[in-house]
Each structure stands twice: as structure tokens, then as C-alpha cells.
mmCIF file of C-alpha atoms in Angstrom:
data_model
loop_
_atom_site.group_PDB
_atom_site.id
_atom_site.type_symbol
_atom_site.label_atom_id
_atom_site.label_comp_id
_atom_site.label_asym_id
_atom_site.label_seq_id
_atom_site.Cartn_x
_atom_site.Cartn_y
_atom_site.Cartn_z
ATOM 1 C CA UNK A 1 42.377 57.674 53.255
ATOM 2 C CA UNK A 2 42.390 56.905 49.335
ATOM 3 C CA UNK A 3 39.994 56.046 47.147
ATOM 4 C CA UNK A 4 41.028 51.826 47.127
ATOM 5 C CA UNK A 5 40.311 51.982 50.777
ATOM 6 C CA UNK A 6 36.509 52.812 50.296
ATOM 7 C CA UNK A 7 36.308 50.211 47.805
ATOM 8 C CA UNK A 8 37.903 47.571 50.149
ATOM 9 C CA UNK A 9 34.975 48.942 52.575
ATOM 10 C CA UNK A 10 32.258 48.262 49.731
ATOM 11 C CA UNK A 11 34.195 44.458 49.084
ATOM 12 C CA UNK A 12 33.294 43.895 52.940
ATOM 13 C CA UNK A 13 29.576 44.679 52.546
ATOM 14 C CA UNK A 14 28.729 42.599 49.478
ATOM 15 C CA UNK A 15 30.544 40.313 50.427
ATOM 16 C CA UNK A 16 27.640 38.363 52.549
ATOM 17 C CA UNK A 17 25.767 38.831 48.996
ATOM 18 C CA UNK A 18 25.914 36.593 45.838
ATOM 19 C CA UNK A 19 23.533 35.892 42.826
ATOM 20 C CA UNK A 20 21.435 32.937 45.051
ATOM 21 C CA UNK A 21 20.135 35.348 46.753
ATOM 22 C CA UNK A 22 18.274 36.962 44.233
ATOM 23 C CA UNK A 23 14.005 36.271 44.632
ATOM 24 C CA UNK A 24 13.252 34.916 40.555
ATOM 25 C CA UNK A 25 9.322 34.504 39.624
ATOM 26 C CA UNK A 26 9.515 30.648 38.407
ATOM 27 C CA UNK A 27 8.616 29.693 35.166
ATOM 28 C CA UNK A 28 7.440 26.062 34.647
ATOM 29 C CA UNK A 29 7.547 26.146 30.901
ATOM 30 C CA UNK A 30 10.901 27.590 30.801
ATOM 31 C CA UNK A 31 12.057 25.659 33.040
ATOM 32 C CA UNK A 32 10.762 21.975 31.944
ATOM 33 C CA UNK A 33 13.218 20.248 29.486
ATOM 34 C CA UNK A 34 12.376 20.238 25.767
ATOM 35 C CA UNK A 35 11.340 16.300 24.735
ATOM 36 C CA UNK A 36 10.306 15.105 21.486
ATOM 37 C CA UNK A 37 8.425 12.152 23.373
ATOM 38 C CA UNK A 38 4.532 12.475 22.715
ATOM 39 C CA UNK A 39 2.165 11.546 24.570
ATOM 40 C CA UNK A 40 0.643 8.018 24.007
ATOM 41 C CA UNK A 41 -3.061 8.940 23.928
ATOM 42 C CA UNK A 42 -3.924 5.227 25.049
ATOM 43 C CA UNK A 43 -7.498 6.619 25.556
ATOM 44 C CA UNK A 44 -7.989 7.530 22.287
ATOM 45 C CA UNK A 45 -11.082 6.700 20.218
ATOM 46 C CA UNK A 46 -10.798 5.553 17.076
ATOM 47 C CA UNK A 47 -13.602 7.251 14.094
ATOM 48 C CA UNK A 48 -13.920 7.291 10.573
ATOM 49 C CA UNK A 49 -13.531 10.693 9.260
ATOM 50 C CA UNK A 50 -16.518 11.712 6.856
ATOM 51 C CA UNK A 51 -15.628 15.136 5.914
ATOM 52 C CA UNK A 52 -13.407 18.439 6.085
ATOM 53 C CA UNK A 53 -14.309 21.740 6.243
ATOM 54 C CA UNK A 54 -11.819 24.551 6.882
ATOM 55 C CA UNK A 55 -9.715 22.821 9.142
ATOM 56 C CA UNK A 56 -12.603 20.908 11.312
ATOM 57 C CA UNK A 57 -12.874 17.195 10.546
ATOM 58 C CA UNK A 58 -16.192 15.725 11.138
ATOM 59 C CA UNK A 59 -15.932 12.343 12.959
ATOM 60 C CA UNK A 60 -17.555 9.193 13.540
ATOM 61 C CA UNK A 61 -16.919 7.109 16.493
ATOM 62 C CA UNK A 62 -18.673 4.023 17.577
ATOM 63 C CA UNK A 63 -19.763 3.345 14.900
ATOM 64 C CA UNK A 64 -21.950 0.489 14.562
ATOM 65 C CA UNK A 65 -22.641 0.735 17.729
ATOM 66 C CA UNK A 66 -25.498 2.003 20.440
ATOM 67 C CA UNK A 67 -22.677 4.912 21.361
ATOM 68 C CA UNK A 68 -22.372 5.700 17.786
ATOM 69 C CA UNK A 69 -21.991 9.674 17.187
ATOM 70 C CA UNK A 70 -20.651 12.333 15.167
ATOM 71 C CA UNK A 71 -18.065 14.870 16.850
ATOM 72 C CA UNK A 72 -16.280 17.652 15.378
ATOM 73 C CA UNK A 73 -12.353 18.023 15.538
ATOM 74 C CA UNK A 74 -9.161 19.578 14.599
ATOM 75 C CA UNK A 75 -5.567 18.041 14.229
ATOM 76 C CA UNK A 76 -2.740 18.078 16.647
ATOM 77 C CA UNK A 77 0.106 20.206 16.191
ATOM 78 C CA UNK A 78 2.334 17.103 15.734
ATOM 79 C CA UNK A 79 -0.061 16.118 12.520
ATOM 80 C CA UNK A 80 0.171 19.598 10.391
ATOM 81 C CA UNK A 81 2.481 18.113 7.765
ATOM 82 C CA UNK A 82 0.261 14.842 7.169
ATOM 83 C CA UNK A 83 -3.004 15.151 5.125
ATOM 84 C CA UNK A 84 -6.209 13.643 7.031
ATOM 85 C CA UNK A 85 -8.388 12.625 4.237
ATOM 86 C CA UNK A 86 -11.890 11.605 4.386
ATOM 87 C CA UNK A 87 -12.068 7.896 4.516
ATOM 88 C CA UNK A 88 -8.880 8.376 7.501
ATOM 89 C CA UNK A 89 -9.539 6.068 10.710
ATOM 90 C CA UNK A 90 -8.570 8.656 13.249
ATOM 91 C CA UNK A 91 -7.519 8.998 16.605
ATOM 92 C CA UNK A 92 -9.232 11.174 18.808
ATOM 93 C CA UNK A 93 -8.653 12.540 21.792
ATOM 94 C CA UNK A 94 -10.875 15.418 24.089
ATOM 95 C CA UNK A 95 -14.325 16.077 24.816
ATOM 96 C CA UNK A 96 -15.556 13.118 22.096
ATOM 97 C CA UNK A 97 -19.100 13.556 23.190
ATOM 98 C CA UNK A 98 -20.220 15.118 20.403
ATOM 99 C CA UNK A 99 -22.443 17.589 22.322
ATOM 100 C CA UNK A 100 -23.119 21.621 20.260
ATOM 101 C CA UNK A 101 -20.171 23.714 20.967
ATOM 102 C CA UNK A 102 -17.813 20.517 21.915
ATOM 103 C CA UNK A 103 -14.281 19.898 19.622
ATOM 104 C CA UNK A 104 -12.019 17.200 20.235
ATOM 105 C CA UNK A 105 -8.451 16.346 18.545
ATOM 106 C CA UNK A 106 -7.398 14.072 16.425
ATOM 107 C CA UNK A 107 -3.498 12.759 17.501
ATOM 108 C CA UNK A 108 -2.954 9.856 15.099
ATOM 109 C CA UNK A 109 -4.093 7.657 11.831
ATOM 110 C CA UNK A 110 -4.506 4.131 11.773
ATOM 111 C CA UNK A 111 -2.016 2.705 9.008
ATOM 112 C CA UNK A 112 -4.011 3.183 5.838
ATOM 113 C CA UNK A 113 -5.090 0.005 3.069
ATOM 114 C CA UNK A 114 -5.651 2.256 0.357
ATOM 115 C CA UNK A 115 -4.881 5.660 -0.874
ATOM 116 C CA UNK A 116 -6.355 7.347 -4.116
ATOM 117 C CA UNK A 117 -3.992 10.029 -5.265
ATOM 118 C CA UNK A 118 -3.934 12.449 -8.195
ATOM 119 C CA UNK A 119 -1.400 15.010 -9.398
ATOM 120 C CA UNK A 120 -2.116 18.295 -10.944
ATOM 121 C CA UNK A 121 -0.945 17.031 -14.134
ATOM 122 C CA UNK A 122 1.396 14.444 -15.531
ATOM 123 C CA UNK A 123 4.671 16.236 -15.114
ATOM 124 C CA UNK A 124 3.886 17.128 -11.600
ATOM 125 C CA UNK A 125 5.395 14.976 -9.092
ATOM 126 C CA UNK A 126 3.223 16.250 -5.934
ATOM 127 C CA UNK A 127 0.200 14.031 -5.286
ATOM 128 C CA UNK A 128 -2.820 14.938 -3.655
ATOM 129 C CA UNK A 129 -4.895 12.289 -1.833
ATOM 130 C CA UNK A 130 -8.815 12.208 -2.523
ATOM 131 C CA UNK A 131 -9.703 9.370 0.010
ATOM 132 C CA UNK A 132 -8.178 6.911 2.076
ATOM 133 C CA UNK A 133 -9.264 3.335 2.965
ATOM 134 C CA UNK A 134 -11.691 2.615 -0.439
ATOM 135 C CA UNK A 135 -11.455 -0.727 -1.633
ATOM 136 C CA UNK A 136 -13.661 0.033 -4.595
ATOM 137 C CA UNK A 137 -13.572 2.867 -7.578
ATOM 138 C CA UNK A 138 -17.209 3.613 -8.965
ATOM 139 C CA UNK A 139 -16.525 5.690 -12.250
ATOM 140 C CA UNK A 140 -19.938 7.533 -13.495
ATOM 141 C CA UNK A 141 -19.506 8.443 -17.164
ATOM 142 C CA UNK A 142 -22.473 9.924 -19.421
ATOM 143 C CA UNK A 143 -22.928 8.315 -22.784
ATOM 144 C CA UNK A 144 -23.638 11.617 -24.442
ATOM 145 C CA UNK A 145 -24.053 15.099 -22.606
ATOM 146 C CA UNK A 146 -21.161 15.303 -22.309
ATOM 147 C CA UNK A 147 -19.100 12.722 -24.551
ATOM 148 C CA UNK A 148 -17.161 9.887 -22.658
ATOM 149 C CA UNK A 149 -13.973 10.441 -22.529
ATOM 150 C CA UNK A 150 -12.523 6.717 -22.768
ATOM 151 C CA UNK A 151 -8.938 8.274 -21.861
ATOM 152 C CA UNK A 152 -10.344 10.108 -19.051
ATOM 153 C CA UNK A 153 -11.623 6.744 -17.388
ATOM 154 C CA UNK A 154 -8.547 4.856 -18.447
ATOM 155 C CA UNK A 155 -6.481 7.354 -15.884
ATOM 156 C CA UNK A 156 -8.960 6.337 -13.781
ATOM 157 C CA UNK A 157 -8.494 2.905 -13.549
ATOM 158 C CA UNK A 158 -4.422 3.631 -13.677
ATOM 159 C CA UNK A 159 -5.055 5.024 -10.594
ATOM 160 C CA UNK A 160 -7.619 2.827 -9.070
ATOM 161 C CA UNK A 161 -5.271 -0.588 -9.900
ATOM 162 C CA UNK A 162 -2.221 1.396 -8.754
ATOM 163 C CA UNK A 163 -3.638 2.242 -5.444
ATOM 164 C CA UNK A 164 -5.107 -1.731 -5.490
ATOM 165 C CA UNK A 165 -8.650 -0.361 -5.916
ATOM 166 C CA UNK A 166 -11.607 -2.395 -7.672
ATOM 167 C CA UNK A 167 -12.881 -0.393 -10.481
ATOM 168 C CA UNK A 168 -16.386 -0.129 -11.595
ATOM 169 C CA UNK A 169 -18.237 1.845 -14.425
ATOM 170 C CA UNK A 170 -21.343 3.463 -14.449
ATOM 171 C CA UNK A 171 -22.948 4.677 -17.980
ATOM 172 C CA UNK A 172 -25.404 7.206 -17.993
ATOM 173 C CA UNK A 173 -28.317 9.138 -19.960
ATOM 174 C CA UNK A 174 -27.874 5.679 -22.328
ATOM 175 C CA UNK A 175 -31.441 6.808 -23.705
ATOM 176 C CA UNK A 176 -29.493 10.092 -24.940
ATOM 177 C CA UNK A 177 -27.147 7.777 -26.746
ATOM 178 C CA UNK A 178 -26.102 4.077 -27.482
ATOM 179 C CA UNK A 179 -22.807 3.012 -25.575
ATOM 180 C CA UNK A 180 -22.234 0.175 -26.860
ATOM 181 C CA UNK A 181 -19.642 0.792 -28.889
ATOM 182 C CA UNK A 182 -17.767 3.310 -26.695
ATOM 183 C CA UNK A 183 -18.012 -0.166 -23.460
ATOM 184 C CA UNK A 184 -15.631 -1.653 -26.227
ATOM 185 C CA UNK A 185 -13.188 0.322 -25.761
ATOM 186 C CA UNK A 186 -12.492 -1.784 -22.139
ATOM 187 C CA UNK A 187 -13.165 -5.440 -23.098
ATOM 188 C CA UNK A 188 -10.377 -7.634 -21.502
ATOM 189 C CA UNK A 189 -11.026 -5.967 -18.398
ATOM 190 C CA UNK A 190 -11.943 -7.196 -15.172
ATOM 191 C CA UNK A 191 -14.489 -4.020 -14.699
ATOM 192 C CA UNK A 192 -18.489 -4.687 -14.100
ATOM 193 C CA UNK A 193 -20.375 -2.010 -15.897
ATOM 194 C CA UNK A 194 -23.920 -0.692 -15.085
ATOM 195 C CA UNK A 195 -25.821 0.796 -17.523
ATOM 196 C CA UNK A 196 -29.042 2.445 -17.095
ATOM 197 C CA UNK A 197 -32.791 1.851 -19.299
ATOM 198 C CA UNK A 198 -35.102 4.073 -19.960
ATOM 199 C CA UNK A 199 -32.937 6.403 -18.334
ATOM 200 C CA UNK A 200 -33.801 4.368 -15.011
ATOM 201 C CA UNK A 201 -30.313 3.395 -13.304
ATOM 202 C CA UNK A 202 -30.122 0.319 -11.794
ATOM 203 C CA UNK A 203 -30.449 1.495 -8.309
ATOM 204 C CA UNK A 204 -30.825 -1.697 -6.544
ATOM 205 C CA UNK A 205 -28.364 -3.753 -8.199
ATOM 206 C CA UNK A 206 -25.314 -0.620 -7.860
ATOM 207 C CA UNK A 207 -26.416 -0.519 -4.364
ATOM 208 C CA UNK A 208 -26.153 -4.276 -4.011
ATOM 209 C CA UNK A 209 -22.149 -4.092 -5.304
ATOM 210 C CA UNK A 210 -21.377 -0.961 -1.960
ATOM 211 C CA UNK A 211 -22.575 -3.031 0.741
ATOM 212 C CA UNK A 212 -19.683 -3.852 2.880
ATOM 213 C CA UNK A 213 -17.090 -2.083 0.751
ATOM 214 C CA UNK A 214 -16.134 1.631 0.963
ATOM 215 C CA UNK A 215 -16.651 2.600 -2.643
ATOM 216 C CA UNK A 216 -15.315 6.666 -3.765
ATOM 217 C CA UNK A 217 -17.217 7.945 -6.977
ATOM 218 C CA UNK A 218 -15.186 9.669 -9.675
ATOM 219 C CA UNK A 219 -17.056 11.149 -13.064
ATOM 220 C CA UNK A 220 -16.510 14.004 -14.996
ATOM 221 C CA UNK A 221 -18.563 16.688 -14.095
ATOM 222 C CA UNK A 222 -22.177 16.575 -15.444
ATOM 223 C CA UNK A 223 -22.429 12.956 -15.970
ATOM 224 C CA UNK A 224 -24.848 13.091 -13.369
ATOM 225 C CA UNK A 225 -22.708 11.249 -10.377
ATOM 226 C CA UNK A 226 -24.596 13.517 -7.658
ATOM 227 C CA UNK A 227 -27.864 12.544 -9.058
ATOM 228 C CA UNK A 228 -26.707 8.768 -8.794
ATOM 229 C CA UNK A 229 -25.649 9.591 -5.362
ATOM 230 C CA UNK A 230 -28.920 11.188 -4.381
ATOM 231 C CA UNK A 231 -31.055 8.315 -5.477
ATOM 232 C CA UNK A 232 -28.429 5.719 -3.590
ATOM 233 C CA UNK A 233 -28.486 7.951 -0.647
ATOM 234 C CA UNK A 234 -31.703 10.074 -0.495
ATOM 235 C CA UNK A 235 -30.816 11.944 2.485
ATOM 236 C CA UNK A 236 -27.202 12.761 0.718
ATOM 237 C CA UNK A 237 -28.670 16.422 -0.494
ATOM 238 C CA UNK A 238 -26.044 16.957 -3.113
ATOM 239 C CA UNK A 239 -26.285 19.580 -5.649
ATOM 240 C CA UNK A 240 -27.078 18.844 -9.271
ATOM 241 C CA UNK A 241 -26.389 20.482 -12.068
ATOM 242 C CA UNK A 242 -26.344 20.453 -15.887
ATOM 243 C CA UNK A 243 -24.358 20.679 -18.841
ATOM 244 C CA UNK A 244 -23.114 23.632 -20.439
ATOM 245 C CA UNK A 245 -24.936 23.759 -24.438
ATOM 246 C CA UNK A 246 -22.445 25.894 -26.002
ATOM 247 C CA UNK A 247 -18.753 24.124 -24.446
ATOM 248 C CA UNK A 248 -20.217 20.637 -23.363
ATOM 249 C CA UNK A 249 -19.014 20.599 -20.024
ATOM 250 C CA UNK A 250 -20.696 20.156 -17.066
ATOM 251 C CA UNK A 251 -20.584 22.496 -14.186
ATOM 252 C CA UNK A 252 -19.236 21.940 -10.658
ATOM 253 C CA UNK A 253 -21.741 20.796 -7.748
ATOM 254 C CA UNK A 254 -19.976 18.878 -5.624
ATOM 255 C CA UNK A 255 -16.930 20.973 -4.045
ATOM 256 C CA UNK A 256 -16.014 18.361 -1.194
ATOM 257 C CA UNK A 257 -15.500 14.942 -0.926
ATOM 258 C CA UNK A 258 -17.463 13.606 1.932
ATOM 259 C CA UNK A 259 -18.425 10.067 2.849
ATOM 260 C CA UNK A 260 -22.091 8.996 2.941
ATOM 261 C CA UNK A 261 -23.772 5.989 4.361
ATOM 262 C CA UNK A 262 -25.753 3.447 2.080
ATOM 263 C CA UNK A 263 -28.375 1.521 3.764
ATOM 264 C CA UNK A 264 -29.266 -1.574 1.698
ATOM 265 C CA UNK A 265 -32.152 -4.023 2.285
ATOM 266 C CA UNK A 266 -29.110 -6.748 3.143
ATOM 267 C CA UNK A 267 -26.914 -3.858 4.604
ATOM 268 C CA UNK A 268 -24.911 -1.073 4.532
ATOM 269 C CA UNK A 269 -22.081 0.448 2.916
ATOM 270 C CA UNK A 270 -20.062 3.789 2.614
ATOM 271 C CA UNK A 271 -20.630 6.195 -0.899
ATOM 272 C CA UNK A 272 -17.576 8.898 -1.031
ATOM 273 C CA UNK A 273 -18.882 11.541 -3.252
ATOM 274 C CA UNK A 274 -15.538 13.746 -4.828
ATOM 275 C CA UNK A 275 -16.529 17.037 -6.942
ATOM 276 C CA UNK A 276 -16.287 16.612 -10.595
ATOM 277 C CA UNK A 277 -12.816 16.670 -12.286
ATOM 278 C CA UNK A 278 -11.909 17.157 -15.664
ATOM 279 C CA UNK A 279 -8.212 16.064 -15.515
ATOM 280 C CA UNK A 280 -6.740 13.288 -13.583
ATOM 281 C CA UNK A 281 -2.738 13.648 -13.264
ATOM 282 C CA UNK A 282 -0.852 10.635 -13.104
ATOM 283 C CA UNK A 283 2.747 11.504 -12.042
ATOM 284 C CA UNK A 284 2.475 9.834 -8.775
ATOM 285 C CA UNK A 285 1.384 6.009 -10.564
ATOM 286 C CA UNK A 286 4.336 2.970 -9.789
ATOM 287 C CA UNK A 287 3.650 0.903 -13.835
ATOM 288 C CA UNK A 288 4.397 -1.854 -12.295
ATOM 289 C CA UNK A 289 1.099 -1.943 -10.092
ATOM 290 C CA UNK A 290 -0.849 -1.668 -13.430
ATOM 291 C CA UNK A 291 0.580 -4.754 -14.522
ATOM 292 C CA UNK A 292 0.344 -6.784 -10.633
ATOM 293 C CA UNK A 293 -3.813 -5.651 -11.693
ATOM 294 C CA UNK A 294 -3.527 -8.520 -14.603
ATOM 295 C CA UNK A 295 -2.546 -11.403 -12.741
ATOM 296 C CA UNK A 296 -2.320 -14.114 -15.475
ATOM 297 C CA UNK A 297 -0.005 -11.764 -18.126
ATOM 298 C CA UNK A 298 2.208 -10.480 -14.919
ATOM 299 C CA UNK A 299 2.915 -14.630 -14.852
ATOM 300 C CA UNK A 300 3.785 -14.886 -18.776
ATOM 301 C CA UNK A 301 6.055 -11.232 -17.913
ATOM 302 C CA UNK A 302 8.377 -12.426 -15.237
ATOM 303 C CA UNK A 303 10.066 -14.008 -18.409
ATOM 304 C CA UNK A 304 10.540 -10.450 -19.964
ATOM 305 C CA UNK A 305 13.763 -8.786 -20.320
ATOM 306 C CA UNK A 306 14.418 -6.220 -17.425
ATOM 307 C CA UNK A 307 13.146 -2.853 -18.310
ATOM 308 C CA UNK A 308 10.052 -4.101 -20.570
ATOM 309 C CA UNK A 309 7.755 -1.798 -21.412
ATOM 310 C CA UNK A 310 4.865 -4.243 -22.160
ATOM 311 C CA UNK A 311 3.963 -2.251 -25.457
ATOM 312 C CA UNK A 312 2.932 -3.089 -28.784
ATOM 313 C CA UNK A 313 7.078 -2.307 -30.133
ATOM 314 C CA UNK A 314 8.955 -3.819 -26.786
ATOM 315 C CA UNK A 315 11.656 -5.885 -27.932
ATOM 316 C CA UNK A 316 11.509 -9.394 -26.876
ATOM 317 C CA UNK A 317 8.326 -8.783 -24.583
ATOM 318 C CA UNK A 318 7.180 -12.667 -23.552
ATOM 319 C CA UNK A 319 3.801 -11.135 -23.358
ATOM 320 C CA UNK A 320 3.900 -10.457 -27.553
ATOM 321 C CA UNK A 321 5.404 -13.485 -28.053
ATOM 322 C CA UNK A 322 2.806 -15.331 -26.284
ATOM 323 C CA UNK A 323 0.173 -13.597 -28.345
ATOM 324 C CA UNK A 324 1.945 -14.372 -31.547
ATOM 325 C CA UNK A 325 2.455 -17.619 -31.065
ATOM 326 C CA UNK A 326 -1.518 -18.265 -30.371
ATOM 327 C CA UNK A 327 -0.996 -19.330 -26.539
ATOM 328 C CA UNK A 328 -3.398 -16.655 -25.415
ATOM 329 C CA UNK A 329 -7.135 -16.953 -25.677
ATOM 330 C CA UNK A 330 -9.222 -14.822 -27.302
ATOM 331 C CA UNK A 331 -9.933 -12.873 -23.599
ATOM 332 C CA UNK A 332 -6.338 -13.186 -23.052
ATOM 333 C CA UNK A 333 -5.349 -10.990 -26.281
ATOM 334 C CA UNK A 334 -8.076 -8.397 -25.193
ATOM 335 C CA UNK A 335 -6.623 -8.153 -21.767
ATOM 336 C CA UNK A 336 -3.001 -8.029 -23.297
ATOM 337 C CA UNK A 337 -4.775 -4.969 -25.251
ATOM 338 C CA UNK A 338 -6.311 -3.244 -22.104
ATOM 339 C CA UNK A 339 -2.762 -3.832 -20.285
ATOM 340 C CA UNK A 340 -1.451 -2.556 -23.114
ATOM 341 C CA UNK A 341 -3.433 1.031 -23.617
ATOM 342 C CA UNK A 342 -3.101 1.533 -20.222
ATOM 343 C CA UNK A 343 0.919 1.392 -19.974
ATOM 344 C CA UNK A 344 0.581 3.013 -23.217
ATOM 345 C CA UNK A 345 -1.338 6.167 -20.990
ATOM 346 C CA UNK A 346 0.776 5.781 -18.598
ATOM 347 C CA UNK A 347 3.977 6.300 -21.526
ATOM 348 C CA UNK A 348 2.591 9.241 -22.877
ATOM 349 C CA UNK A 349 2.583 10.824 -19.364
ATOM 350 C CA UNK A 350 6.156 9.896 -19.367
ATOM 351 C CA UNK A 351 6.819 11.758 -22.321
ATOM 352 C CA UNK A 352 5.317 15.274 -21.134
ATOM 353 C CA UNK A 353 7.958 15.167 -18.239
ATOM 354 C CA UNK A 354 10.452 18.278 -18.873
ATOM 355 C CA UNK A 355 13.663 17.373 -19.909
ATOM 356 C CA UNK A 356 12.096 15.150 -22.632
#
């Protein structure tokens, strides 16, 4: 007998024998089909997100309500690549009771009305978002102790009218130093300004303009915006500092931005305290919001040419015509002057770009 005889024998005994056969230990996760649907989380809660702290968001849901309560969360997967800002409306899903030891999820934001954004610096492109949902800007600035900085505030109201924010102004330590002549600096604007006396701030009437609005504070640091936030909000607890004799500058108290509840004799309203900044980047800023901010010289612009710049040596501008041709009032020329030192900001950020 040859050899191809035993292997026709060995043919005949597998031959009752195929792969089937085989005992595999199932896998459910290999063996479920890969879907990009999500889940709808129709159960989910919806909270205001107050703070962040190494990837836990604290939460509050039902608010306003009997149920109201804080919880502590994290982010889906799904949401890694969007930034959940304090201010958010979240969606949250899990154990939302809010009891020690309990963590729930957030799986979606509610379409945002606001966003205040900065960039690192003029030429950079990459915003970062302070808070979402504010419909009002107060800026705190010192009147000595450190200087104002009148360009520092004007990038803050480029970014407050770009992001359709209301801007306020706050002027501290005035018994330090007169301000007068520095609150000139924004006449033509549409900005209320508190100033304090005696080195008293006007408590009552700043706490008067937050109820009902969600209002983030922005000052330079040492101008004594936690203090102001501490008296609004006594149980607030944020750290104070003071300013620096030999550089001027203040020092750094406040290193998150968390939202605080103001409760007003005629209601309440929400205080987001950001740390101190000394910069404020605009490379993110659309011009043409600053301009929508001034509605009646937008009107008298629709007749500029295309690509107007709005400034003091645009060509043809209806704007400069309008002024030299005495059709605007005497608060119409100082707004035209406001519009016009804010663009002009907004220009010389346009001219630190590279490749200029």
C-alpha cells in the first residue's frame, strides 16, 4: 500500500468534520455591528453648569424649583472635542440625584445665545470660550492702583458687542483718584457706568442692573472685581488680593470662572466671576458685529462702498460724510468716534497678523 492510500484513509475520517463544528466562546461586543447612531437620552435633565474642575462639571438642575440640586458630572465620550463652559445648559444623564459619592453625565448642550471668546493674542486664530449664555458684560476697572487701561476695556467691549453682549463699567478706588476724565474716553457709548463714593460701591443699584440677566465680570487683575463680587454675593468666598508697589499689577485670585447666584430684594440673578486677565486677544472678533452694536450709523453705512473700513481716512465712507456735512448730532459724532476707536483696535490687531 503507498503512502496516497493512507491519506485517502485520513480524507474519509475528516470528512464528517468541517469548521461549524468548532465550540467558539461568543463575544457580544465583537459581534454587535459598529453604528454611529447615539442614543437619544430623551430622559435627560437639563442644568446650568456653574463650574469646572479637572474634568468634573458641577451642575444645577431644577432649578427654580422645590427639586432644585447640585450634582457633579463628567462628559460623554461623544462630547471630548466640544468645550462645556460654565454658563452651558447641559444635558444630563445618570444618577442626577446629587447624593455624596454620586456622578452623572452630561450627553448634550442646549444651542447656545451667547458665547464670550478670547484668543491668546491678536495673531492667534484659536479662541477660547470664557462663558456661555451671558447677556450682559460687567467690566471692573480701578481708577488708580493700578491705572485704567482705556484700550484694555475697549477689547472688552469688541468682544462683548461681537458676541451681542451688553456692556457695563464699573470704576473703582475713585477716592484713590478722579475718573472723570479717563469715563471720557467712552462718551458716545451706549455703556452705564457705576462709580463708587467714598470708596463705597454702589452695591444696591449694580445689583439692581443682574437681576434677571446672566452678567460675566471681566477686570484686570487688582481692580478689586472679587471684592465687588464678595459684597454682591457674600457667601461667594473669593480670594482678594492686592497690587504689586514696585510693577503695578495686581496679582491673581480668582483662577476659575464659576457662576454665582445674586439674590436681590426684587430677585435674583447669576454673577460669573473669570480670574483676572491682563491681555484680551481679539483674533476671533467678525468687525462687522462692532458696527450691527451702533444701530443708527450701521443705517447711514449701508450706503458705504463695499469694503469700508469706517475709519477716520476711508475713502468715500457715508458715515464721514454725514459728519462733515453736519447731519449728525453732537451724540451722533461721539458715537461715530467710539465706532471709530474701536474698528480702529480692531485694525491694529489686523496689522500684527504675520505676513503683514
Amino acid at each position: 500500500m503507498s503512502w496516497l492510500d493512507d491519506t485517502d484513509d485520513l480524507d474519509d475520517d475528516f470528512e464528517d468534520y468541517d469548521e461549524s463544528s468548532i465550540r467558539t466562546r461568543p463575544n457580544p461586543k465583537a459581534n454587535r455591528p459598529r453604528t454611529k447612531r447615539r442614543p437619544a437620552h430623551e430622559d435627560a435633565e437639563i442644568g446650568r453648569v456653574l463650574g469646572v474642575d479637572r474634568g468634573r462639571y458641577s451642575v444645577l438642575v431644577g432649578e427654580g424649583t422645590p427639586d432644585e440640586r447640585m450634582i457633579t458630572t463628567t462628559r460623554a465620550r461623544e462630547l471630548r472635542r466640544m468645550p462645556i463652559v460654565t454658563g452651558d445648559q447641559a444635558r444630563v444623564v445618570g444618577d442626577t440625584s446629587g447624593d455624596e459619592g454620586t456622578l452623572a453625565r452630561i450627553v448634550g448642550i442646549v444651542e447656545r445665545t451667547s458665547l464670550l471668546r478670547r484668543s491668546a493674542d491678536d495673531t492667534d486664530q484659536v479662541e477660547r470660550v470664557i462663558v456661555a449664555n451671558a447677556d450682559q458684560m460687567l467690566v471692573v476697572v480701578a481708577a488708580a492702583d493700578p491705572e485704567p487701561r482705556a484700550r484694555l476695556v475697549d477689547r472688552y467691549l469688541v468682544a462683548a458687542l461681537d458676541a451681542g453682549i451688553r456692556p457695563l463699567l464699573v470704576v473703582t478706588k475713585t477716592d484713590i483718584a478722579d475718573p472723570t476724565e479717563f469715563l471720557t474716553h467712552f462718551d458716545g457709548l451706549d455703556l452705564r457706568v457705576f462709580t463708587s463714593a467714598q470708596n463705597e460701591m454702589p452695591v444696591d443699584e449694580i445689583g439692581a442692573a443682574l437681576i434677571d440677566h446672566s452678567t460675566v465680570f471681566v477686570g484686570h487683575s487688582g481692580v478689586g472685581k472679587s471684592t465687588l463680587v464678595n459684597a454682591l454675593v457674600p457667601t461667594a468666598g473669593r480670594a482678594t488680593g492686592h497690587v504689586n508697589q514696585v510693577t503695578g499689577r495686581g496679582r491673581h485670585t480668582s483662577s476659575s470662572t464659576v457662576s454665582l447666584r445674586y439674590q436681590g430684594a426684587e430677585g435674583t440673578g447669576w454673577v460669573i466671576d473669570t480670574p483676572g486677565v491682563r491681555s484680551f486677544g481679539l483674533g476671533h472678533v467678525d468687525p462687522t458685529n462692532i458696527l450691527a452694536a451702533f444701530t443708527e450709523l450701521a443705517e447711514i453705512a449701508q450706503d458705504c462702498p463695499r469694503g469700508c473700513t469706517h475709519l477716520a481716512d476711508a475713502p468715500d465712507c457715508a458715515l464721514i460724510e454725514a459728519a462733515d456735512r453736519g447731519e449728525l448730532s453732537e451724540t451722533g459724532r461721539a458715537r461715530l468716534d467710539s465706532l471709530q476707536r474701536l474698528l480702529q483696535t480692531f485694525a491694529d490687531k489686523a496689522e500684527q497678523a504675520p505676513g503683514r
